Amino acid sequence: GSEAEALTWLFGTVNRDMLCNFRNSVTKAESASTIEGPAVITHRLNGTITMSERDIANILMVTIADYLDQMVDTNGWKDHHQVDVPDVLYPGDGKPAVALYWMSSVCRAIRDHLEVVPLVFRRCTEVLSHADETAARDRYWDVTLHEKKMTADRQIELLRESVSLNPHVGEPHLLLSQLYFRQGDYLAAATEARESLEKLYVLASAWDKRRSYGQWVGFARVMLLRANRRLLDMSHSLPVTGIENAGGLPLVSLSSLFQTS
């Protein structure tokens, strides 16, 4: 409707760097500042414009969603489209970017002016530091790149450190779920799969962009199913019967798993 159209127009025409100290929070100069009232903001077409507290909060929340959807270390618009001679190859390796630190800071600054406070960052009350986010990402990526050179215990150690440093993303939990499943610790595997799903649902976006959000959610649900079946002492972690697949497991129709009215 007209309200959404007006917000879209503001998103593309106001200088968002001025909102809640946004630029300084991104560059780590200082945290985002709270909204103290209507603000006069530079406008690309009209010189300046006065924005309400609600519009400022909504614009910054849309900004967070926009960045989150593109949060990779090598980014098309940032590293190529805004650079005359790019010095990195697109699309890169898919390594997650470090940006949740400023997103969490902005969330906390605007939460009192949002109609609905999202569940992210514990309902916008917790701020993640740049140092912790970077350390958590690097431990996760170390496991991702060097899986075959590490023992399972070392992978678990790094991933446990990762989720302790950054408790807001689900993918490290899903890797832990797989490792515990291989070790036969099905309760831990189910617990980590559930943690992964809860955090994926809250963030509503993939943190690790090498796979889509739907693929991460789908795989986590399968891991939870498999771990739960093992906890129930079922003969297979997947429901199987009839024709065999390439791994020697008989297949079952998915429709047979759900009751129909």
PDB file of C-alpha atoms in Angstrom:
ATOM      1  CA  GLY A   1       0.000   0.000   0.000  1.00  0.00           C
ATOM      2  CA  SER A   2       0.914   3.680   0.132  1.00  0.00           C
ATOM      3  CA  GLU A   3       2.744   3.341   3.471  1.00  0.00           C
ATOM      4  CA  ALA A   4       5.040   0.627   2.102  1.00  0.00           C
ATOM      5  CA  GLU A   5       5.629   2.619  -1.073  1.00  0.00           C
ATOM      6  CA  ALA A   6       6.609   5.698   0.947  1.00  0.00           C
ATOM      7  CA  LEU A   7       9.018   3.634   3.038  1.00  0.00           C
ATOM      8  CA  THR A   8      10.569   2.163  -0.113  1.00  0.00           C
ATOM      9  CA  TRP A   9      11.071   5.654  -1.520  1.00  0.00           C
ATOM     10  CA  LEU A  10      12.745   6.810   1.695  1.00  0.00           C
ATOM     11  CA  PHE A  11      14.986   3.738   1.727  1.00  0.00           C
ATOM     12  CA  GLY A  12      16.398   4.642  -1.677  1.00  0.00           C
ATOM     13  CA  THR A  13      16.624   8.429  -1.258  1.00  0.00           C
ATOM     14  CA  VAL A  14      17.746   9.316   2.286  1.00  0.00           C
ATOM     15  CA  ASN A  15      21.310   9.291   3.547  1.00  0.00           C
ATOM     16  CA  ARG A  16      21.141   6.240   5.828  1.00  0.00           C
ATOM     17  CA  ASP A  17      24.671   6.882   7.100  1.00  0.00           C
ATOM     18  CA  MET A  18      23.212   9.654   9.287  1.00  0.00           C
ATOM     19  CA  LEU A  19      20.596   7.440  10.943  1.00  0.00           C
ATOM     20  CA  CYS A  20      21.524   6.375  14.489  1.00  0.00           C
ATOM     21  CA  ASN A  21      25.215   6.834  13.783  1.00  0.00           C
ATOM     22  CA  PHE A  22      24.922   4.040  11.227  1.00  0.00           C
ATOM     23  CA  ARG A  23      28.201   4.585   9.369  1.00  0.00           C
ATOM     24  CA  ASN A  24      30.269   4.703  12.558  1.00  0.00           C
ATOM     25  CA  SER A  25      28.701   1.484  13.807  1.00  0.00           C
ATOM     26  CA  VAL A  26      29.645  -0.268  10.544  1.00  0.00           C
ATOM     27  CA  THR A  27      33.224   1.033  10.643  1.00  0.00           C
ATOM     28  CA  LYS A  28      33.479   0.080  14.359  1.00  0.00           C
ATOM     29  CA  ALA A  29      34.190   3.714  15.338  1.00  0.00           C
ATOM     30  CA  GLU A  30      31.358   3.577  17.899  1.00  0.00           C
ATOM     31  CA  SER A  31      28.047   1.866  18.587  1.00  0.00           C
ATOM     32  CA  ALA A  32      24.776   2.882  16.997  1.00  0.00           C
ATOM     33  CA  SER A  33      23.059   5.691  18.897  1.00  0.00           C
ATOM     34  CA  THR A  34      19.490   5.487  20.124  1.00  0.00           C
ATOM     35  CA  ILE A  35      16.735   7.491  18.436  1.00  0.00           C
ATOM     36  CA  GLU A  36      16.128  10.688  20.404  1.00  0.00           C
ATOM     37  CA  GLY A  37      13.281  12.065  18.308  1.00  0.00           C
ATOM     38  CA  PRO A  38      12.564  13.146  14.706  1.00  0.00           C
ATOM     39  CA  ALA A  39      15.775  13.844  12.782  1.00  0.00           C
ATOM     40  CA  VAL A  40      16.694  16.093   9.838  1.00  0.00           C
ATOM     41  CA  ILE A  41      18.438  13.855   7.292  1.00  0.00           C
ATOM     42  CA  THR A  42      20.196  14.602   4.010  1.00  0.00           C
ATOM     43  CA  HIS A  43      17.991  13.669   1.054  1.00  0.00           C
ATOM     44  CA  ARG A  44      19.193  12.923  -2.475  1.00  0.00           C
ATOM     45  CA  LEU A  45      16.363  14.875  -4.122  1.00  0.00           C
ATOM     46  CA  ASN A  46      15.093  17.407  -1.608  1.00  0.00           C
ATOM     47  CA  GLY A  47      18.201  18.582   0.185  1.00  0.00           C
ATOM     48  CA  THR A  48      17.023  17.568   3.646  1.00  0.00           C
ATOM     49  CA  ILE A  49      13.991  15.793   5.056  1.00  0.00           C
ATOM     50  CA  THR A  50      12.604  15.330   8.562  1.00  0.00           C
ATOM     51  CA  MET A  51      12.109  11.681   9.472  1.00  0.00           C
ATOM     52  CA  SER A  52       9.983  10.311  12.299  1.00  0.00           C
ATOM     53  CA  GLU A  53      11.341   7.893  14.889  1.00  0.00           C
ATOM     54  CA  ARG A  54       9.238   5.102  13.422  1.00  0.00           C
ATOM     55  CA  ASP A  55      10.464   5.710   9.871  1.00  0.00           C
ATOM     56  CA  ILE A  56      14.089   5.795  11.038  1.00  0.00           C
ATOM     57  CA  ALA A  57      13.646   2.464  12.830  1.00  0.00           C
ATOM     58  CA  ASN A  58      11.869   0.856   9.877  1.00  0.00           C
ATOM     59  CA  ILE A  59      14.459   2.074   7.358  1.00  0.00           C
ATOM     60  CA  LEU A  60      17.307   0.675   9.452  1.00  0.00           C
ATOM     61  CA  MET A  61      15.531  -2.661   9.956  1.00  0.00           C
ATOM     62  CA  VAL A  62      15.073  -2.967   6.184  1.00  0.00           C
ATOM     63  CA  THR A  63      18.756  -2.070   5.801  1.00  0.00           C
ATOM     64  CA  ILE A  64      19.694  -4.926   8.135  1.00  0.00           C
ATOM     65  CA  ALA A  65      17.561  -7.368   6.146  1.00  0.00           C
ATOM     66  CA  ASP A  66      19.081  -6.104   2.893  1.00  0.00           C
ATOM     67  CA  TYR A  67      22.666  -6.584   4.100  1.00  0.00           C
ATOM     68  CA  LEU A  68      21.908  -9.922   5.757  1.00  0.00           C
ATOM     69  CA  ASP A  69      20.634 -11.347   2.486  1.00  0.00           C
ATOM     70  CA  GLN A  70      23.973 -10.505   0.801  1.00  0.00           C
ATOM     71  CA  MET A  71      26.318 -11.240   3.723  1.00  0.00           C
ATOM     72  CA  VAL A  72      29.270 -12.907   1.991  1.00  0.00           C
ATOM     73  CA  ASP A  73      32.946 -11.961   2.093  1.00  0.00           C
ATOM     74  CA  THR A  74      33.041 -11.347  -1.679  1.00  0.00           C
ATOM     75  CA  ASN A  75      29.983  -9.333  -2.601  1.00  0.00           C
ATOM     76  CA  GLY A  76      28.866  -8.411  -6.115  1.00  0.00           C
ATOM     77  CA  TRP A  77      27.623  -4.855  -5.494  1.00  0.00           C
ATOM     78  CA  LYS A  78      30.282  -3.915  -2.924  1.00  0.00           C
ATOM     79  CA  ASP A  79      33.397  -5.562  -4.368  1.00  0.00           C
ATOM     80  CA  HIS A  80      32.590  -5.330  -8.098  1.00  0.00           C
ATOM     81  CA  HIS A  81      29.762  -2.997  -9.097  1.00  0.00           C
ATOM     82  CA  GLN A  82      31.108  -0.102  -6.999  1.00  0.00           C
ATOM     83  CA  VAL A  83      34.765  -0.653  -7.944  1.00  0.00           C
ATOM     84  CA  ASP A  84      36.280   0.506 -11.245  1.00  0.00           C
ATOM     85  CA  VAL A  85      38.855  -2.320 -11.364  1.00  0.00           C
ATOM     86  CA  PRO A  86      37.841  -5.153  -8.993  1.00  0.00           C
ATOM     87  CA  ASP A  87      40.742  -6.997  -7.342  1.00  0.00           C
ATOM     88  CA  VAL A  88      38.823 -10.097  -6.216  1.00  0.00           C
ATOM     89  CA  LEU A  89      37.116 -12.804  -8.273  1.00  0.00           C
ATOM     90  CA  TYR A  90      33.337 -13.015  -8.027  1.00  0.00           C
ATOM     91  CA  PRO A  91      31.639 -14.977  -6.453  1.00  0.00           C
ATOM     92  CA  GLY A  92      34.516 -15.883  -4.134  1.00  0.00           C
ATOM     93  CA  ASP A  93      34.378 -18.923  -1.882  1.00  0.00           C
ATOM     94  CA  GLY A  94      31.142 -18.076  -0.061  1.00  0.00           C
ATOM     95  CA  LYS A  95      32.814 -17.281   3.257  1.00  0.00           C
ATOM     96  CA  PRO A  96      30.357 -15.492   5.562  1.00  0.00           C
ATOM     97  CA  ALA A  97      31.045 -11.789   5.993  1.00  0.00           C
ATOM     98  CA  VAL A  98      31.452 -10.171   9.406  1.00  0.00           C
ATOM     99  CA  ALA A  99      28.504  -7.820   9.881  1.00  0.00           C
ATOM    100  CA  LEU A 100      26.308  -9.098  12.701  1.00  0.00           C
ATOM    101  CA  TYR A 101      28.215  -6.880  15.142  1.00  0.00           C
ATOM    102  CA  TRP A 102      26.779  -3.687  13.636  1.00  0.00           C
ATOM    103  CA  MET A 103      23.393  -5.258  12.910  1.00  0.00           C
ATOM    104  CA  SER A 104      22.997  -6.181  16.575  1.00  0.00           C
ATOM    105  CA  SER A 105      24.094  -2.686  17.625  1.00  0.00           C
ATOM    106  CA  VAL A 106      21.561  -1.037  15.314  1.00  0.00           C
ATOM    107  CA  CYS A 107      18.829  -3.438  16.431  1.00  0.00           C
ATOM    108  CA  ARG A 108      19.335  -2.455  20.044  1.00  0.00           C
ATOM    109  CA  ALA A 109      19.302   1.251  19.137  1.00  0.00           C
ATOM    110  CA  ILE A 110      15.963   1.086  17.281  1.00  0.00           C
ATOM    111  CA  ARG A 111      14.042  -1.595  19.190  1.00  0.00           C
ATOM    112  CA  ASP A 112      11.879   0.861  21.173  1.00  0.00           C
ATOM    113  CA  HIS A 113      10.521   2.374  17.950  1.00  0.00           C
ATOM    114  CA  LEU A 114       9.641  -0.837  16.090  1.00  0.00           C
ATOM    115  CA  GLU A 115       6.022  -1.939  15.899  1.00  0.00           C
ATOM    116  CA  VAL A 116       7.205  -5.534  16.162  1.00  0.00           C
ATOM    117  CA  VAL A 117      10.569  -6.322  17.762  1.00  0.00           C
ATOM    118  CA  PRO A 118      12.123  -9.298  15.939  1.00  0.00           C
ATOM    119  CA  LEU A 119      13.543 -12.291  17.804  1.00  0.00           C
ATOM    120  CA  VAL A 120      17.054 -11.734  16.455  1.00  0.00           C
ATOM    121  CA  PHE A 121      19.817 -10.917  18.953  1.00  0.00           C
ATOM    122  CA  ARG A 122      17.556 -11.948  21.832  1.00  0.00           C
ATOM    123  CA  ARG A 123      14.832  -9.493  20.827  1.00  0.00           C
ATOM    124  CA  CYS A 124      17.376  -6.816  19.954  1.00  0.00           C
ATOM    125  CA  THR A 125      18.870  -6.657  23.456  1.00  0.00           C
ATOM    126  CA  GLU A 126      22.268  -8.301  22.860  1.00  0.00           C
ATOM    127  CA  VAL A 127      25.176  -6.779  20.941  1.00  0.00           C
ATOM    128  CA  LEU A 128      27.771  -9.066  19.373  1.00  0.00           C
ATOM    129  CA  SER A 129      31.317  -7.692  19.317  1.00  0.00           C
ATOM    130  CA  HIS A 130      33.331  -7.524  16.108  1.00  0.00           C
ATOM    131  CA  ALA A 131      36.119  -9.568  17.735  1.00  0.00           C
ATOM    132  CA  ASP A 132      33.799 -12.375  18.861  1.00  0.00           C
ATOM    133  CA  GLU A 133      31.978 -12.517  15.537  1.00  0.00           C
ATOM    134  CA  THR A 134      35.249 -12.699  13.597  1.00  0.00           C
ATOM    135  CA  ALA A 135      36.707 -15.381  15.860  1.00  0.00           C
ATOM    136  CA  ALA A 136      33.498 -17.448  15.640  1.00  0.00           C
ATOM    137  CA  ARG A 137      33.352 -17.162  11.844  1.00  0.00           C
ATOM    138  CA  ASP A 138      37.026 -18.105  11.467  1.00  0.00           C
ATOM    139  CA  ARG A 139      36.680 -21.228  13.620  1.00  0.00           C
ATOM    140  CA  TYR A 140      33.670 -22.344  11.606  1.00  0.00           C
ATOM    141  CA  TRP A 141      35.477 -21.681   8.346  1.00  0.00           C
ATOM    142  CA  ASP A 142      38.565 -23.533   9.538  1.00  0.00           C
ATOM    143  CA  VAL A 143      36.452 -26.659   9.996  1.00  0.00           C
ATOM    144  CA  THR A 144      34.786 -26.091   6.626  1.00  0.00           C
ATOM    145  CA  LEU A 145      38.094 -25.847   4.750  1.00  0.00           C
ATOM    146  CA  HIS A 146      40.111 -28.457   6.650  1.00  0.00           C
ATOM    147  CA  GLU A 147      37.556 -31.102   7.564  1.00  0.00           C
ATOM    148  CA  LYS A 148      39.589 -33.979   6.113  1.00  0.00           C
ATOM    149  CA  LYS A 149      42.760 -32.912   7.931  1.00  0.00           C
ATOM    150  CA  MET A 150      41.159 -32.602  11.375  1.00  0.00           C
ATOM    151  CA  THR A 151      40.053 -35.201  13.854  1.00  0.00           C
ATOM    152  CA  ALA A 152      36.364 -35.218  14.730  1.00  0.00           C
ATOM    153  CA  ASP A 153      37.225 -34.098  18.266  1.00  0.00           C
ATOM    154  CA  ARG A 154      39.123 -31.083  16.924  1.00  0.00           C
ATOM    155  CA  GLN A 155      36.232 -30.146  14.657  1.00  0.00           C
ATOM    156  CA  ILE A 156      33.823 -30.372  17.582  1.00  0.00           C
ATOM    157  CA  GLU A 157      36.128 -28.263  19.727  1.00  0.00           C
ATOM    158  CA  LEU A 158      36.306 -25.480  17.139  1.00  0.00           C
ATOM    159  CA  LEU A 159      32.577 -25.545  16.451  1.00  0.00           C
ATOM    160  CA  ARG A 160      31.731 -25.448  20.157  1.00  0.00           C
ATOM    161  CA  GLU A 161      33.956 -22.389  20.473  1.00  0.00           C
ATOM    162  CA  SER A 162      32.228 -20.867  17.452  1.00  0.00           C
ATOM    163  CA  VAL A 163      28.716 -21.222  18.877  1.00  0.00           C
ATOM    164  CA  SER A 164      29.907 -19.897  22.239  1.00  0.00           C
ATOM    165  CA  LEU A 165      31.392 -16.780  20.638  1.00  0.00           C
ATOM    166  CA  ASN A 166      28.441 -16.201  18.307  1.00  0.00           C
ATOM    167  CA  PRO A 167      25.214 -17.780  19.584  1.00  0.00           C
ATOM    168  CA  HIS A 168      23.018 -16.235  16.885  1.00  0.00           C
ATOM    169  CA  VAL A 169      23.524 -18.486  13.818  1.00  0.00           C
ATOM    170  CA  GLY A 170      22.406 -22.047  13.182  1.00  0.00           C
ATOM    171  CA  GLU A 171      24.869 -23.552  10.717  1.00  0.00           C
ATOM    172  CA  PRO A 172      27.640 -24.396  13.233  1.00  0.00           C
ATOM    173  CA  HIS A 173      25.078 -26.373  15.229  1.00  0.00           C
ATOM    174  CA  LEU A 174      24.159 -28.353  12.130  1.00  0.00           C
ATOM    175  CA  LEU A 175      27.791 -29.324  11.551  1.00  0.00           C
ATOM    176  CA  LEU A 176      27.988 -30.397  15.200  1.00  0.00           C
ATOM    177  CA  SER A 177      24.829 -32.468  14.757  1.00  0.00           C
ATOM    178  CA  GLN A 178      26.437 -34.407  11.915  1.00  0.00           C
ATOM    179  CA  LEU A 179      29.637 -35.030  13.877  1.00  0.00           C
ATOM    180  CA  TYR A 180      27.780 -36.273  16.962  1.00  0.00           C
ATOM    181  CA  PHE A 181      25.594 -38.489  14.767  1.00  0.00           C
ATOM    182  CA  ARG A 182      28.689 -40.179  13.296  1.00  0.00           C
ATOM    183  CA  GLN A 183      29.973 -40.809  16.822  1.00  0.00           C
ATOM    184  CA  GLY A 184      26.699 -42.429  17.848  1.00  0.00           C
ATOM    185  CA  ASP A 185      25.792 -39.664  20.301  1.00  0.00           C
ATOM    186  CA  TYR A 186      22.251 -39.349  19.006  1.00  0.00           C
ATOM    187  CA  LEU A 187      20.922 -37.212  21.844  1.00  0.00           C
ATOM    188  CA  ALA A 188      23.625 -34.594  21.203  1.00  0.00           C
ATOM    189  CA  ALA A 189      22.956 -34.862  17.454  1.00  0.00           C
ATOM    190  CA  ALA A 190      19.232 -34.230  17.954  1.00  0.00           C
ATOM    191  CA  THR A 191      19.917 -31.373  20.374  1.00  0.00           C
ATOM    192  CA  GLU A 192      22.238 -29.620  17.918  1.00  0.00           C
ATOM    193  CA  ALA A 193      19.839 -30.131  15.001  1.00  0.00           C
ATOM    194  CA  ARG A 194      17.057 -28.547  17.060  1.00  0.00           C
ATOM    195  CA  GLU A 195      19.321 -25.636  18.045  1.00  0.00           C
ATOM    196  CA  SER A 196      20.204 -25.156  14.399  1.00  0.00           C
ATOM    197  CA  LEU A 197      16.556 -25.030  13.357  1.00  0.00           C
ATOM    198  CA  GLU A 198      15.574 -22.603  16.109  1.00  0.00           C
ATOM    199  CA  LYS A 199      18.329 -20.181  15.124  1.00  0.00           C
ATOM    200  CA  LEU A 200      17.681 -20.546  11.398  1.00  0.00           C
ATOM    201  CA  TYR A 201      14.005 -19.749  11.967  1.00  0.00           C
ATOM    202  CA  VAL A 202      14.852 -16.682  14.070  1.00  0.00           C
ATOM    203  CA  LEU A 203      17.374 -15.247  11.600  1.00  0.00           C
ATOM    204  CA  ALA A 204      15.119 -16.199   8.646  1.00  0.00           C
ATOM    205  CA  SER A 205      18.137 -16.210   6.355  1.00  0.00           C
ATOM    206  CA  ALA A 206      21.157 -18.405   5.723  1.00  0.00           C
ATOM    207  CA  TRP A 207      24.331 -17.149   7.406  1.00  0.00           C
ATOM    208  CA  ASP A 208      26.455 -19.512   5.304  1.00  0.00           C
ATOM    209  CA  LYS A 209      25.353 -18.576   1.775  1.00  0.00           C
ATOM    210  CA  ARG A 210      26.933 -21.629   0.104  1.00  0.00           C
ATOM    211  CA  ARG A 211      23.489 -23.198   0.410  1.00  0.00           C
ATOM    212  CA  SER A 212      20.058 -21.603   0.343  1.00  0.00           C
ATOM    213  CA  TYR A 213      18.033 -20.983   3.473  1.00  0.00           C
ATOM    214  CA  GLY A 214      15.594 -23.712   2.441  1.00  0.00           C
ATOM    215  CA  GLN A 215      18.405 -26.248   2.004  1.00  0.00           C
ATOM    216  CA  TRP A 216      19.859 -25.527   5.450  1.00  0.00           C
ATOM    217  CA  VAL A 217      16.434 -25.853   7.071  1.00  0.00           C
ATOM    218  CA  GLY A 218      15.650 -29.021   5.133  1.00  0.00           C
ATOM    219  CA  PHE A 219      18.940 -30.679   6.038  1.00  0.00           C
ATOM    220  CA  ALA A 220      18.563 -29.756   9.711  1.00  0.00           C
ATOM    221  CA  ARG A 221      15.087 -31.285   9.771  1.00  0.00           C
ATOM    222  CA  VAL A 222      16.417 -34.495   8.228  1.00  0.00           C
ATOM    223  CA  MET A 223      19.222 -34.636  10.818  1.00  0.00           C
ATOM    224  CA  LEU A 224      16.684 -34.204  13.610  1.00  0.00           C
ATOM    225  CA  LEU A 225      14.548 -36.991  12.129  1.00  0.00           C
ATOM    226  CA  ARG A 226      17.523 -39.348  11.814  1.00  0.00           C
ATOM    227  CA  ALA A 227      18.816 -38.699  15.333  1.00  0.00           C
ATOM    228  CA  ASN A 228      15.338 -39.113  16.844  1.00  0.00           C
ATOM    229  CA  ARG A 229      14.817 -42.429  15.035  1.00  0.00           C
ATOM    230  CA  ARG A 230      18.113 -43.712  16.428  1.00  0.00           C
ATOM    231  CA  LEU A 231      17.076 -42.608  19.908  1.00  0.00           C
ATOM    232  CA  LEU A 232      13.948 -44.767  19.437  1.00  0.00           C
ATOM    233  CA  ASP A 233      16.201 -47.750  18.529  1.00  0.00           C
ATOM    234  CA  MET A 234      14.818 -47.984  15.009  1.00  0.00           C
ATOM    235  CA  SER A 235      16.793 -50.176  12.638  1.00  0.00           C
ATOM    236  CA  HIS A 236      17.546 -47.346  10.204  1.00  0.00           C
ATOM    237  CA  SER A 237      17.941 -43.615  10.769  1.00  0.00           C
ATOM    238  CA  LEU A 238      15.821 -43.002   7.679  1.00  0.00           C
ATOM    239  CA  PRO A 239      12.419 -44.610   7.008  1.00  0.00           C
ATOM    240  CA  VAL A 240      13.251 -47.196   4.339  1.00  0.00           C
ATOM    241  CA  THR A 241      11.611 -50.086   2.536  1.00  0.00           C
ATOM    242  CA  GLY A 242      11.379 -51.602  -0.950  1.00  0.00           C
ATOM    243  CA  ILE A 243      13.737 -50.422  -3.709  1.00  0.00           C
ATOM    244  CA  GLU A 244      17.375 -49.809  -2.695  1.00  0.00           C
ATOM    245  CA  ASN A 245      19.253 -46.568  -3.299  1.00  0.00           C
ATOM    246  CA  ALA A 246      22.891 -46.198  -4.349  1.00  0.00           C
ATOM    247  CA  GLY A 247      24.036 -46.612  -0.735  1.00  0.00           C
ATOM    248  CA  GLY A 248      22.229 -49.913  -0.340  1.00  0.00           C
ATOM    249  CA  LEU A 249      19.313 -48.528   1.668  1.00  0.00           C
ATOM    250  CA  PRO A 250      15.787 -49.409   0.549  1.00  0.00           C
ATOM    251  CA  LEU A 251      13.679 -46.372  -0.307  1.00  0.00           C
ATOM    252  CA  VAL A 252      10.260 -45.361   0.951  1.00  0.00           C
ATOM    253  CA  SER A 253       7.659 -43.008  -0.498  1.00  0.00           C
ATOM    254  CA  LEU A 254       7.526 -39.747   1.460  1.00  0.00           C
ATOM    255  CA  SER A 255       3.741 -39.730   1.152  1.00  0.00           C
ATOM    256  CA  SER A 256       3.617 -42.832   3.357  1.00  0.00           C
ATOM    257  CA  LEU A 257       5.188 -40.890   6.245  1.00  0.00           C
ATOM    258  CA  PHE A 258       2.270 -38.479   6.623  1.00  0.00           C
ATOM    259  CA  GLN A 259      -1.282 -39.212   7.630  1.00  0.00           C
ATOM    260  CA  THR A 260      -3.972 -37.908   5.328  1.00  0.00           C
ATOM    261  CA  SER A 261      -7.458 -37.047   6.446  1.00  0.00           C
TER     262      SER A 261
END
